[in-house]
Amino acid sequence: MRILHCLSQIPGKTGSGVYLQAIVREAAGSGFEQAVVCGLPETMPVNETDLAIEPENIFATRFDSNDLPFPVAGMSDVMPYPSTRFSSFDEHRLNLYKKAFSKILTAAVEKFSPDLIHSHHLWILTALCKELFPEIPLVTSVHGTELRQLQLAGHLADKIIEDVQTVEKALTLNHDQRQKVLATYNLSPEQVTVTGTGYRQDLFCSDFCNKEKIPTIIYAGKLSRAKGVLWLVKAFNNLNDNAQLWLAGSGDGPEADEIKTLAIANPRIKLLGALSQPELADRFKQAHIMALPSFYEGLPLVLLEALACNCRVVVTDLPGIRELVTREAVKDGLVNLIPTPPLSGPDILLPENEKTFLLHLEKALITQLENVKKQQFICCHSLQTTLNETGWQQVFRRIKIVYNEVLQKQD
């Protein structure tokens, strides 16, 4: 089987990019022939994408170039690298974007002749795949950020929803997201199936855990307000505790600068920068608590990665989280859920709600720090079952079933 994967941004730098790398790696292990279309800065070599395929089968649309004279357009408004917001797209910029990706897509299909296209996000690139190659079956992984962009870049929404109606299959991360996709995109129930997300079980595990002597909280992700990082730093600063906070990740622009400035002022907070998967696994094995006070998530596999490394968790009570981490883990206190605050739009915390959110976050951190000091060990059987079943090998097995179904229908 020949699969052409399509991602409109840089592989490996965000959740969808890690997902792409994992699926390519699993498919390569199953003997699939593969190529990838992705969006890269003009100066980034294709071999830096860490994709398990030959460089000649990576087709890059180049940003900050003559064809696209602006940074990579990101599916989140704050990316871990210089980026452009889709909300800033006028008709001219949109046409440049479509033209550049159409050129690369056409070259990839002509050279590689895929049996099937697997795109990421129900967004512009997926619509282009169907417009240019209606005869090639199209499977699309939903990551959740496209649902947010439908609100943030509302002037693009109607056309995108119309243009993705004929995708063969949309793959969602959980059942809640499936319901949102059905309601938002008006797809039929037969078009949308849950395949979930996964993590690297070879890296993220309890083997060789060496926890810090000082209680350690870690955050991993983009340094942005939407991820709740600013309030995590503020909450940590309010704690009267001999603990430390690690911030793993990067960001660009005033939001990241604000977070970094506040963090640097506290000697108990360490900025780790962007980490590779092996580096992040090592940090999780040293930390005691993983904090993710985000206002919007698709399905954060970073929670599974941390739990697999024997970290306790503090996370916002977002749709799909209880399903992911299991209700038993919440009941037993291994996972502490923070009430989701009222928001403006998909991910903006209203000033009048900041105080309450901060208090909830502080309380959750204090509770988990106390549990760490008690050296409590919890054996959560349902969580262990989830961890065993959510490796990338299992996720790809479900995706492979979809590939075969789609191709059989075409025959």
mmCIF file of C-alpha atoms in Angstrom:
data_model
loop_
_atom_site.group_PDB
_atom_site.id
_atom_site.type_symbol
_atom_site.label_atom_id
_atom_site.label_comp_id
_atom_site.label_asym_id
_atom_site.label_seq_id
_atom_site.Cartn_x
_atom_site.Cartn_y
_atom_site.Cartn_z
ATOM 1 C CA MET A 1 0.000 0.000 0.000
ATOM 2 C CA ARG A 2 1.265 3.472 -0.917
ATOM 3 C CA ILE A 3 0.284 6.257 1.492
ATOM 4 C CA LEU A 4 0.783 10.001 1.002
ATOM 5 C CA HIS A 5 0.649 11.816 4.356
ATOM 6 C CA CYS A 6 -0.174 15.542 4.366
ATOM 7 C CA LEU A 7 0.468 18.001 7.209
ATOM 8 C CA SER A 8 0.431 21.751 6.596
ATOM 9 C CA GLN A 9 3.037 22.568 9.253
ATOM 10 C CA ILE A 10 6.349 21.306 10.677
ATOM 11 C CA PRO A 11 6.400 17.610 11.708
ATOM 12 C CA GLY A 12 7.358 16.830 15.288
ATOM 13 C CA LYS A 13 6.887 20.277 16.814
ATOM 14 C CA THR A 14 3.260 19.942 17.983
ATOM 15 C CA GLY A 15 0.856 17.134 18.864
ATOM 16 C CA SER A 16 -0.234 16.597 15.267
ATOM 17 C CA GLY A 17 3.384 16.591 14.129
ATOM 18 C CA VAL A 18 4.346 13.955 16.712
ATOM 19 C CA TYR A 19 1.285 11.963 15.614
ATOM 20 C CA LEU A 20 2.487 12.111 11.997
ATOM 21 C CA GLN A 21 5.997 10.964 12.924
ATOM 22 C CA ALA A 22 4.553 8.045 14.897
ATOM 23 C CA ILE A 23 2.186 6.907 12.145
ATOM 24 C CA VAL A 24 4.936 7.099 9.527
ATOM 25 C CA ARG A 25 7.230 5.063 11.795
ATOM 26 C CA GLU A 26 4.574 2.400 12.446
ATOM 27 C CA ALA A 27 3.593 2.209 8.771
ATOM 28 C CA ALA A 28 7.247 1.810 7.775
ATOM 29 C CA GLY A 29 7.518 -1.089 10.211
ATOM 30 C CA SER A 30 4.502 -2.684 8.528
ATOM 31 C CA GLY A 31 6.110 -2.441 5.088
ATOM 32 C CA PHE A 32 4.034 0.435 3.703
ATOM 33 C CA GLU A 33 5.503 2.695 1.034
ATOM 34 C CA GLN A 34 5.137 6.323 2.091
ATOM 35 C CA ALA A 35 5.636 9.943 1.136
ATOM 36 C CA VAL A 36 4.922 13.137 3.068
ATOM 37 C CA VAL A 37 3.784 16.625 2.098
ATOM 38 C CA CYS A 38 4.458 19.180 4.849
ATOM 39 C CA GLY A 39 5.014 22.880 5.462
ATOM 40 C CA LEU A 40 8.551 23.956 6.360
ATOM 41 C CA PRO A 41 10.485 27.217 6.652
ATOM 42 C CA GLU A 42 12.654 27.927 3.616
ATOM 43 C CA THR A 43 15.860 27.288 5.593
ATOM 44 C CA MET A 44 14.876 23.973 7.240
ATOM 45 C CA PRO A 45 16.340 20.809 5.648
ATOM 46 C CA VAL A 46 13.855 17.969 5.163
ATOM 47 C CA ASN A 47 16.078 15.556 7.123
ATOM 48 C CA GLU A 48 15.362 17.602 10.265
ATOM 49 C CA THR A 49 11.734 16.443 10.199
ATOM 50 C CA ASP A 50 12.712 13.097 11.796
ATOM 51 C CA LEU A 51 10.372 11.197 9.503
ATOM 52 C CA ALA A 52 11.133 7.509 8.963
ATOM 53 C CA ILE A 53 11.210 7.776 5.164
ATOM 54 C CA GLU A 54 13.708 8.712 2.475
ATOM 55 C CA PRO A 55 14.334 12.470 2.077
ATOM 56 C CA GLU A 56 13.380 12.280 -1.611
ATOM 57 C CA ASN A 57 9.866 11.252 -0.529
ATOM 58 C CA ILE A 58 9.386 14.367 1.609
ATOM 59 C CA PHE A 59 7.756 17.159 -0.397
ATOM 60 C CA ALA A 60 7.977 20.500 1.402
ATOM 61 C CA THR A 61 5.948 23.622 0.785
ATOM 62 C CA ARG A 62 8.359 26.397 1.729
ATOM 63 C CA PHE A 63 7.332 29.358 3.875
ATOM 64 C CA ASP A 64 9.348 32.573 4.245
ATOM 65 C CA SER A 65 10.032 32.108 0.536
ATOM 66 C CA ASN A 66 9.237 33.894 -2.709
ATOM 67 C CA ASP A 67 6.062 31.819 -3.098
ATOM 68 C CA LEU A 68 4.964 32.219 0.521
ATOM 69 C CA PRO A 69 6.546 35.370 1.999
ATOM 70 C CA PHE A 70 5.385 34.737 5.565
ATOM 71 C CA PRO A 71 6.131 32.199 8.360
ATOM 72 C CA VAL A 72 4.498 28.756 8.541
ATOM 73 C CA ALA A 73 0.738 29.038 9.072
ATOM 74 C CA GLY A 74 -0.032 27.243 12.342
ATOM 75 C CA MET A 75 -3.126 25.347 13.423
ATOM 76 C CA SER A 76 -2.750 27.042 16.814
ATOM 77 C CA ASP A 77 -2.505 30.801 17.134
ATOM 78 C CA VAL A 78 0.637 30.378 19.235
ATOM 79 C CA MET A 79 3.116 27.854 17.861
ATOM 80 C CA PRO A 80 6.504 26.739 19.248
ATOM 81 C CA TYR A 81 8.170 28.501 16.303
ATOM 82 C CA PRO A 82 7.591 31.712 14.277
ATOM 83 C CA SER A 83 4.190 31.336 12.645
ATOM 84 C CA THR A 84 1.301 33.029 10.880
ATOM 85 C CA ARG A 85 -2.282 33.005 12.134
ATOM 86 C CA PHE A 86 -5.033 31.875 9.778
ATOM 87 C CA SER A 87 -7.166 34.678 11.196
ATOM 88 C CA SER A 88 -4.791 37.085 9.398
ATOM 89 C CA PHE A 89 -5.398 35.469 5.993
ATOM 90 C CA ASP A 90 -6.947 37.815 3.451
ATOM 91 C CA GLU A 91 -7.933 36.606 -0.013
ATOM 92 C CA HIS A 92 -4.479 37.318 -1.456
ATOM 93 C CA ARG A 93 -2.632 35.380 1.260
ATOM 94 C CA LEU A 94 -5.133 32.507 1.044
ATOM 95 C CA ASN A 95 -4.618 32.252 -2.714
ATOM 96 C CA LEU A 96 -0.826 32.200 -2.281
ATOM 97 C CA TYR A 97 -1.181 29.453 0.320
ATOM 98 C CA LYS A 98 -3.454 27.305 -1.844
ATOM 99 C CA LYS A 99 -1.303 27.805 -4.926
ATOM 100 C CA ALA A 100 1.909 26.806 -3.121
ATOM 101 C CA PHE A 101 0.425 23.673 -1.563
ATOM 102 C CA SER A 102 -1.362 22.723 -4.802
ATOM 103 C CA LYS A 103 1.975 22.811 -6.606
ATOM 104 C CA ILE A 104 3.656 20.522 -4.062
ATOM 105 C CA LEU A 105 0.670 18.174 -3.780
ATOM 106 C CA THR A 106 0.563 17.751 -7.547
ATOM 107 C CA ALA A 107 4.292 17.027 -7.700
ATOM 108 C CA ALA A 108 4.009 14.469 -4.888
ATOM 109 C CA VAL A 109 1.063 12.636 -6.449
ATOM 110 C CA GLU A 110 2.659 12.581 -9.906
ATOM 111 C CA LYS A 111 5.934 11.191 -8.571
ATOM 112 C CA PHE A 112 4.653 8.874 -5.825
ATOM 113 C CA SER A 113 1.258 7.680 -7.192
ATOM 114 C CA PRO A 114 -0.392 7.022 -3.809
ATOM 115 C CA ASP A 115 -3.181 4.510 -3.273
ATOM 116 C CA LEU A 116 -4.522 6.663 -0.454
ATOM 117 C CA ILE A 117 -3.969 10.122 1.045
ATOM 118 C CA HIS A 118 -3.877 10.528 4.829
ATOM 119 C CA SER A 119 -4.179 14.218 5.704
ATOM 120 C CA HIS A 120 -4.172 15.966 9.072
ATOM 121 C CA HIS A 121 -6.822 18.476 10.200
ATOM 122 C CA LEU A 122 -10.185 19.089 8.533
ATOM 123 C CA TRP A 123 -8.828 22.345 7.179
ATOM 124 C CA ILE A 124 -7.510 23.960 4.002
ATOM 125 C CA LEU A 125 -4.931 21.336 2.992
ATOM 126 C CA THR A 126 -7.467 18.514 3.338
ATOM 127 C CA ALA A 127 -9.929 20.459 1.184
ATOM 128 C CA LEU A 128 -7.192 20.917 -1.431
ATOM 129 C CA CYS A 129 -6.434 17.183 -1.467
ATOM 130 C CA LYS A 130 -10.049 16.400 -2.296
ATOM 131 C CA GLU A 131 -10.362 19.222 -4.819
ATOM 132 C CA LEU A 132 -7.231 18.252 -6.745
ATOM 133 C CA PHE A 133 -7.507 14.458 -6.480
ATOM 134 C CA PRO A 134 -11.160 13.463 -5.951
ATOM 135 C CA GLU A 135 -10.413 9.974 -7.276
ATOM 136 C CA ILE A 136 -7.850 9.180 -4.534
ATOM 137 C CA PRO A 137 -9.404 7.981 -1.238
ATOM 138 C CA LEU A 138 -8.829 10.521 1.544
ATOM 139 C CA VAL A 139 -8.546 9.731 5.258
ATOM 140 C CA THR A 140 -8.157 12.674 7.647
ATOM 141 C CA SER A 141 -6.966 12.711 11.256
ATOM 142 C CA VAL A 142 -8.749 15.307 13.378
ATOM 143 C CA HIS A 143 -6.652 16.922 16.102
ATOM 144 C CA GLY A 144 -9.090 19.437 17.569
ATOM 145 C CA THR A 145 -7.276 22.612 16.596
ATOM 146 C CA GLU A 146 -9.315 22.848 13.393
ATOM 147 C CA LEU A 147 -12.483 23.104 15.487
ATOM 148 C CA ARG A 148 -10.929 26.048 17.292
ATOM 149 C CA GLN A 149 -9.755 27.667 14.044
ATOM 150 C CA LEU A 150 -13.315 27.553 12.694
ATOM 151 C CA GLN A 151 -14.034 30.135 15.399
ATOM 152 C CA LEU A 152 -10.769 32.073 15.336
ATOM 153 C CA ALA A 153 -10.664 32.319 11.518
ATOM 154 C CA GLY A 154 -14.399 32.378 10.973
ATOM 155 C CA HIS A 155 -14.140 34.048 7.569
ATOM 156 C CA LEU A 156 -12.641 30.788 6.231
ATOM 157 C CA ALA A 157 -15.044 28.403 7.965
ATOM 158 C CA ASP A 158 -17.997 28.055 5.579
ATOM 159 C CA LYS A 159 -15.853 27.287 2.542
ATOM 160 C CA ILE A 160 -13.729 24.742 4.416
ATOM 161 C CA ILE A 161 -16.765 22.926 5.835
ATOM 162 C CA GLU A 162 -18.245 22.742 2.344
ATOM 163 C CA ASP A 163 -15.017 21.477 0.763
ATOM 164 C CA VAL A 164 -14.338 18.599 3.192
ATOM 165 C CA GLN A 165 -17.781 16.993 2.886
ATOM 166 C CA THR A 166 -16.540 14.150 0.691
ATOM 167 C CA VAL A 167 -13.630 12.857 2.782
ATOM 168 C CA GLU A 168 -13.896 9.087 2.983
ATOM 169 C CA LYS A 169 -13.072 8.931 6.696
ATOM 170 C CA ALA A 170 -12.373 11.404 9.494
ATOM 171 C CA LEU A 171 -10.442 9.861 12.398
ATOM 172 C CA THR A 172 -11.112 11.439 15.791
ATOM 173 C CA LEU A 173 -9.205 11.238 19.051
ATOM 174 C CA ASN A 174 -12.188 10.416 21.277
ATOM 175 C CA HIS A 175 -15.970 10.038 21.281
ATOM 176 C CA ASP A 176 -16.636 13.601 22.440
ATOM 177 C CA GLN A 177 -14.599 14.955 19.543
ATOM 178 C CA ARG A 178 -16.458 12.664 17.153
ATOM 179 C CA GLN A 179 -19.762 14.223 18.221
ATOM 180 C CA LYS A 180 -18.347 17.722 17.707
ATOM 181 C CA VAL A 181 -17.097 16.835 14.225
ATOM 182 C CA LEU A 182 -20.467 15.360 13.263
ATOM 183 C CA ALA A 183 -22.285 18.468 14.465
ATOM 184 C CA THR A 184 -19.838 21.031 13.088
ATOM 185 C CA TYR A 185 -18.949 19.594 9.684
ATOM 186 C CA ASN A 186 -22.290 17.907 8.929
ATOM 187 C CA LEU A 187 -20.574 14.632 8.059
ATOM 188 C CA SER A 188 -22.470 11.352 8.164
ATOM 189 C CA PRO A 189 -21.890 8.960 11.104
ATOM 190 C CA GLU A 190 -20.317 6.483 8.657
ATOM 191 C CA GLN A 191 -17.651 9.054 7.758
ATOM 192 C CA VAL A 192 -16.356 9.582 11.300
ATOM 193 C CA THR A 193 -14.653 6.961 13.467
ATOM 194 C CA VAL A 194 -12.608 7.032 16.677
ATOM 195 C CA THR A 195 -9.027 5.782 16.388
ATOM 196 C CA GLY A 196 -7.540 7.597 19.406
ATOM 197 C CA THR A 197 -4.011 8.728 20.056
ATOM 198 C CA GLY A 198 -0.936 7.039 21.461
ATOM 199 C CA TYR A 199 2.495 7.405 22.971
ATOM 200 C CA ARG A 200 5.887 5.760 22.616
ATOM 201 C CA GLN A 201 5.860 2.912 25.103
ATOM 202 C CA ASP A 202 9.555 2.264 24.482
ATOM 203 C CA LEU A 203 10.432 5.737 25.818
ATOM 204 C CA PHE A 204 7.694 6.663 28.266
ATOM 205 C CA CYS A 205 7.656 3.954 30.928
ATOM 206 C CA SER A 206 8.542 3.405 34.574
ATOM 207 C CA ASP A 207 11.907 1.828 33.749
ATOM 208 C CA PHE A 208 14.892 3.781 35.112
ATOM 209 C CA CYS A 209 12.718 6.355 36.903
ATOM 210 C CA ASN A 210 14.961 8.507 39.087
ATOM 211 C CA LYS A 211 12.741 11.070 40.802
ATOM 212 C CA GLU A 212 14.232 14.363 42.005
ATOM 213 C CA LYS A 213 14.832 14.759 45.745
ATOM 214 C CA ILE A 214 12.886 18.033 45.623
ATOM 215 C CA PRO A 215 9.190 17.724 44.647
ATOM 216 C CA THR A 216 9.162 18.634 40.967
ATOM 217 C CA ILE A 217 6.294 19.858 38.794
ATOM 218 C CA ILE A 218 6.715 19.752 35.022
ATOM 219 C CA TYR A 219 4.754 21.331 32.183
ATOM 220 C CA ALA A 220 5.313 20.213 28.582
ATOM 221 C CA GLY A 221 3.885 22.082 25.612
ATOM 222 C CA LYS A 222 3.709 25.469 23.962
ATOM 223 C CA LEU A 223 4.407 28.529 26.104
ATOM 224 C CA SER A 224 1.081 30.266 25.557
ATOM 225 C CA ARG A 225 -1.850 31.675 27.497
ATOM 226 C CA ALA A 226 -4.241 29.147 25.915
ATOM 227 C CA LYS A 227 -2.230 26.367 27.570
ATOM 228 C CA GLY A 228 -2.661 28.049 30.969
ATOM 229 C CA VAL A 229 1.095 28.349 31.472
ATOM 230 C CA LEU A 230 0.965 31.964 32.669
ATOM 231 C CA TRP A 231 -1.382 30.977 35.510
ATOM 232 C CA LEU A 232 0.675 27.877 36.280
ATOM 233 C CA VAL A 233 3.691 30.111 36.905
ATOM 234 C CA LYS A 234 1.592 32.511 38.996
ATOM 235 C CA ALA A 235 0.110 29.646 41.023
ATOM 236 C CA PHE A 236 3.562 28.159 41.622
ATOM 237 C CA ASN A 237 4.867 31.555 42.752
ATOM 238 C CA ASN A 238 2.099 31.644 45.366
ATOM 239 C CA LEU A 239 3.041 28.265 46.862
ATOM 240 C CA ASN A 240 4.889 28.166 50.166
ATOM 241 C CA ASP A 241 6.603 24.942 49.328
ATOM 242 C CA ASN A 242 10.093 23.601 48.754
ATOM 243 C CA ALA A 243 9.346 22.542 45.182
ATOM 244 C CA GLN A 244 10.576 23.326 41.695
ATOM 245 C CA LEU A 245 8.808 23.875 38.372
ATOM 246 C CA TRP A 246 10.167 22.854 34.973
ATOM 247 C CA LEU A 247 8.722 24.367 31.804
ATOM 248 C CA ALA A 248 9.483 22.173 28.788
ATOM 249 C CA GLY A 249 8.585 23.729 25.469
ATOM 250 C CA SER A 250 8.950 26.884 23.460
ATOM 251 C CA GLY A 251 6.860 29.663 22.018
ATOM 252 C CA ASP A 252 7.082 32.765 19.906
ATOM 253 C CA GLY A 253 5.745 36.283 20.389
ATOM 254 C CA PRO A 254 4.565 38.424 23.310
ATOM 255 C CA GLU A 255 2.720 35.617 25.131
ATOM 256 C CA ALA A 256 5.826 33.446 25.353
ATOM 257 C CA ASP A 257 7.928 36.477 26.321
ATOM 258 C CA GLU A 258 5.510 37.316 29.153
ATOM 259 C CA ILE A 259 5.688 33.765 30.505
ATOM 260 C CA LYS A 260 9.480 33.581 30.238
ATOM 261 C CA THR A 261 9.931 36.930 32.008
ATOM 262 C CA LEU A 262 7.759 35.834 34.923
ATOM 263 C CA ALA A 263 9.470 32.431 35.108
ATOM 264 C CA ILE A 264 13.021 33.772 35.033
ATOM 265 C CA ALA A 265 12.279 35.943 38.084
ATOM 266 C CA ASN A 266 11.843 32.819 40.236
ATOM 267 C CA PRO A 267 15.029 30.764 40.805
ATOM 268 C CA ARG A 268 12.881 27.667 41.504
ATOM 269 C CA ILE A 269 11.538 27.723 37.937
ATOM 270 C CA LYS A 270 13.646 26.294 35.122
ATOM 271 C CA LEU A 271 13.027 26.884 31.407
ATOM 272 C CA LEU A 272 14.028 23.674 29.630
ATOM 273 C CA GLY A 273 13.259 24.810 26.073
ATOM 274 C CA ALA A 274 12.016 22.471 23.366
ATOM 275 C CA LEU A 275 12.850 18.823 24.125
ATOM 276 C CA SER A 276 13.081 15.759 21.930
ATOM 277 C CA GLN A 277 10.891 12.781 22.834
ATOM 278 C CA PRO A 278 13.781 10.932 24.570
ATOM 279 C CA GLU A 279 14.715 14.106 26.486
ATOM 280 C CA LEU A 280 11.110 14.643 27.576
ATOM 281 C CA ALA A 281 10.848 11.027 28.721
ATOM 282 C CA ASP A 282 13.951 11.497 30.880
ATOM 283 C CA ARG A 283 12.440 14.616 32.480
ATOM 284 C CA PHE A 284 9.127 12.888 33.195
ATOM 285 C CA LYS A 285 11.047 10.077 34.895
ATOM 286 C CA GLN A 286 12.659 12.688 37.174
ATOM 287 C CA ALA A 287 9.524 14.752 37.899
ATOM 288 C CA HIS A 288 6.700 13.992 40.339
ATOM 289 C CA ILE A 289 3.764 15.984 38.936
ATOM 290 C CA MET A 290 2.762 16.862 35.377
ATOM 291 C CA ALA A 291 0.628 20.045 35.158
ATOM 292 C CA LEU A 292 -1.475 20.905 32.098
ATOM 293 C CA PRO A 293 -3.889 23.750 33.001
ATOM 294 C CA SER A 294 -4.910 24.214 29.370
ATOM 295 C CA PHE A 295 -8.136 25.853 28.175
ATOM 296 C CA TYR A 296 -8.404 23.770 25.009
ATOM 297 C CA GLU A 297 -7.028 20.370 23.999
ATOM 298 C CA GLY A 298 -7.692 17.735 21.381
ATOM 299 C CA LEU A 299 -6.445 14.686 23.231
ATOM 300 C CA PRO A 300 -3.180 15.463 25.040
ATOM 301 C CA LEU A 301 -0.994 12.383 24.692
ATOM 302 C CA VAL A 302 1.496 14.151 26.971
ATOM 303 C CA LEU A 303 -0.752 13.087 29.873
ATOM 304 C CA LEU A 304 -0.312 9.426 28.982
ATOM 305 C CA GLU A 305 3.435 9.943 28.581
ATOM 306 C CA ALA A 306 3.678 11.476 32.058
ATOM 307 C CA LEU A 307 1.441 8.886 33.719
ATOM 308 C CA ALA A 308 3.483 6.090 32.151
ATOM 309 C CA CYS A 309 6.547 7.609 33.863
ATOM 310 C CA ASN A 310 4.841 7.505 37.292
ATOM 311 C CA CYS A 311 3.917 11.190 37.409
ATOM 312 C CA ARG A 312 0.828 12.453 39.143
ATOM 313 C CA VAL A 313 -1.250 14.848 37.040
ATOM 314 C CA VAL A 314 -2.997 18.197 37.443
ATOM 315 C CA VAL A 315 -5.122 18.983 34.388
ATOM 316 C CA THR A 316 -8.137 21.063 33.408
ATOM 317 C CA ASP A 317 -11.393 19.094 33.275
ATOM 318 C CA LEU A 318 -11.780 19.341 29.501
ATOM 319 C CA PRO A 319 -13.945 17.129 27.259
ATOM 320 C CA GLY A 320 -12.334 13.729 26.729
ATOM 321 C CA ILE A 321 -9.868 13.958 29.632
ATOM 322 C CA ARG A 322 -11.748 11.611 31.984
ATOM 323 C CA GLU A 323 -12.132 9.125 29.141
ATOM 324 C CA LEU A 324 -8.404 9.333 28.428
ATOM 325 C CA VAL A 325 -6.959 9.026 31.943
ATOM 326 C CA THR A 326 -9.803 6.799 33.280
ATOM 327 C CA ARG A 327 -12.297 7.728 35.986
ATOM 328 C CA GLU A 328 -10.567 5.386 38.438
ATOM 329 C CA ALA A 329 -7.367 7.455 38.217
ATOM 330 C CA VAL A 330 -9.398 10.595 38.979
ATOM 331 C CA LYS A 331 -11.231 8.930 41.870
ATOM 332 C CA ASP A 332 -7.971 7.646 43.381
ATOM 333 C CA GLY A 333 -6.346 11.086 43.180
ATOM 334 C CA LEU A 334 -3.639 10.130 40.721
ATOM 335 C CA VAL A 335 -5.192 12.712 38.384
ATOM 336 C CA ASN A 336 -6.501 15.965 39.889
ATOM 337 C CA LEU A 337 -8.991 17.816 37.684
ATOM 338 C CA ILE A 338 -9.311 21.615 37.741
ATOM 339 C CA PRO A 339 -12.754 23.040 36.860
ATOM 340 C CA THR A 340 -12.725 24.541 33.370
ATOM 341 C CA PRO A 341 -13.309 28.302 33.750
ATOM 342 C CA PRO A 342 -15.780 30.305 31.639
ATOM 343 C CA LEU A 343 -13.971 31.450 28.502
ATOM 344 C CA SER A 344 -14.272 34.079 25.814
ATOM 345 C CA GLY A 345 -14.153 32.218 22.515
ATOM 346 C CA PRO A 346 -12.428 28.841 22.492
ATOM 347 C CA ASP A 347 -9.465 29.601 24.761
ATOM 348 C CA ILE A 348 -9.359 33.087 26.323
ATOM 349 C CA LEU A 349 -9.682 33.352 30.103
ATOM 350 C CA LEU A 350 -11.823 36.333 31.099
ATOM 351 C CA PRO A 351 -10.131 38.684 33.615
ATOM 352 C CA GLU A 352 -13.014 38.320 36.088
ATOM 353 C CA ASN A 353 -12.436 34.538 36.184
ATOM 354 C CA GLU A 354 -8.669 34.610 36.700
ATOM 355 C CA LYS A 355 -8.764 34.690 40.516
ATOM 356 C CA THR A 356 -11.042 31.648 40.819
ATOM 357 C CA PHE A 357 -9.067 29.657 38.248
ATOM 358 C CA LEU A 358 -5.816 30.512 40.013
ATOM 359 C CA LEU A 359 -7.203 29.361 43.376
ATOM 360 C CA HIS A 360 -8.378 26.052 41.890
ATOM 361 C CA LEU A 361 -4.975 25.510 40.287
ATOM 362 C CA GLU A 362 -3.099 26.316 43.507
ATOM 363 C CA LYS A 363 -5.316 23.926 45.485
ATOM 364 C CA ALA A 364 -4.735 21.098 42.994
ATOM 365 C CA LEU A 365 -0.960 21.614 43.036
ATOM 366 C CA ILE A 366 -0.887 21.678 46.855
ATOM 367 C CA THR A 367 -2.908 18.443 47.013
ATOM 368 C CA GLN A 368 -0.572 16.626 44.644
ATOM 369 C CA LEU A 369 2.550 17.984 46.353
ATOM 370 C CA GLU A 370 1.219 16.633 49.668
ATOM 371 C CA ASN A 371 0.630 13.251 48.025
ATOM 372 C CA VAL A 372 4.203 13.267 46.728
ATOM 373 C CA LYS A 373 5.574 13.970 50.217
ATOM 374 C CA LYS A 374 3.535 11.070 51.609
ATOM 375 C CA GLN A 375 5.211 8.890 48.970
ATOM 376 C CA GLN A 376 1.844 7.390 48.136
ATOM 377 C CA PHE A 377 1.877 4.720 45.475
ATOM 378 C CA ILE A 378 -1.360 4.053 43.643
ATOM 379 C CA CYS A 379 -1.915 1.008 41.472
ATOM 380 C CA CYS A 380 -4.676 2.040 39.088
ATOM 381 C CA HIS A 381 -5.684 -1.034 37.095
ATOM 382 C CA SER A 382 -7.929 0.747 34.585
ATOM 383 C CA LEU A 383 -5.211 3.298 33.843
ATOM 384 C CA GLN A 384 -2.652 0.536 33.351
ATOM 385 C CA THR A 385 -5.013 -1.131 30.895
ATOM 386 C CA THR A 386 -5.365 2.172 29.025
ATOM 387 C CA LEU A 387 -1.594 2.644 28.922
ATOM 388 C CA ASN A 388 -1.149 -0.878 27.582
ATOM 389 C CA GLU A 389 -3.718 -0.287 24.829
ATOM 390 C CA THR A 390 -2.651 3.186 23.671
ATOM 391 C CA GLY A 391 0.781 2.625 22.226
ATOM 392 C CA TRP A 392 1.255 3.806 18.652
ATOM 393 C CA GLN A 393 1.286 0.203 17.479
ATOM 394 C CA GLN A 394 -2.299 -0.220 18.686
ATOM 395 C CA VAL A 395 -3.375 3.140 17.223
ATOM 396 C CA PHE A 396 -1.912 2.283 13.841
ATOM 397 C CA ARG A 397 -3.615 -1.098 13.909
ATOM 398 C CA ARG A 398 -6.958 0.739 14.093
ATOM 399 C CA ILE A 399 -5.911 3.179 11.355
ATOM 400 C CA LYS A 400 -4.825 0.303 9.122
ATOM 401 C CA ILE A 401 -8.315 -1.192 9.405
ATOM 402 C CA VAL A 402 -9.718 2.125 8.128
ATOM 403 C CA TYR A 403 -7.219 2.189 5.241
ATOM 404 C CA ASN A 404 -8.338 -1.281 4.145
ATOM 405 C CA GLU A 405 -12.042 -0.450 4.469
ATOM 406 C CA VAL A 406 -11.674 2.698 2.370
ATOM 407 C CA LEU A 407 -9.700 0.947 -0.364
ATOM 408 C CA GLN A 408 -12.111 -2.000 -0.461
ATOM 409 C CA LYS A 409 -15.043 0.378 -0.960
ATOM 410 C CA GLN A 410 -13.208 1.983 -3.875
ATOM 411 C CA ASP A 411 -12.737 -1.429 -5.509
#
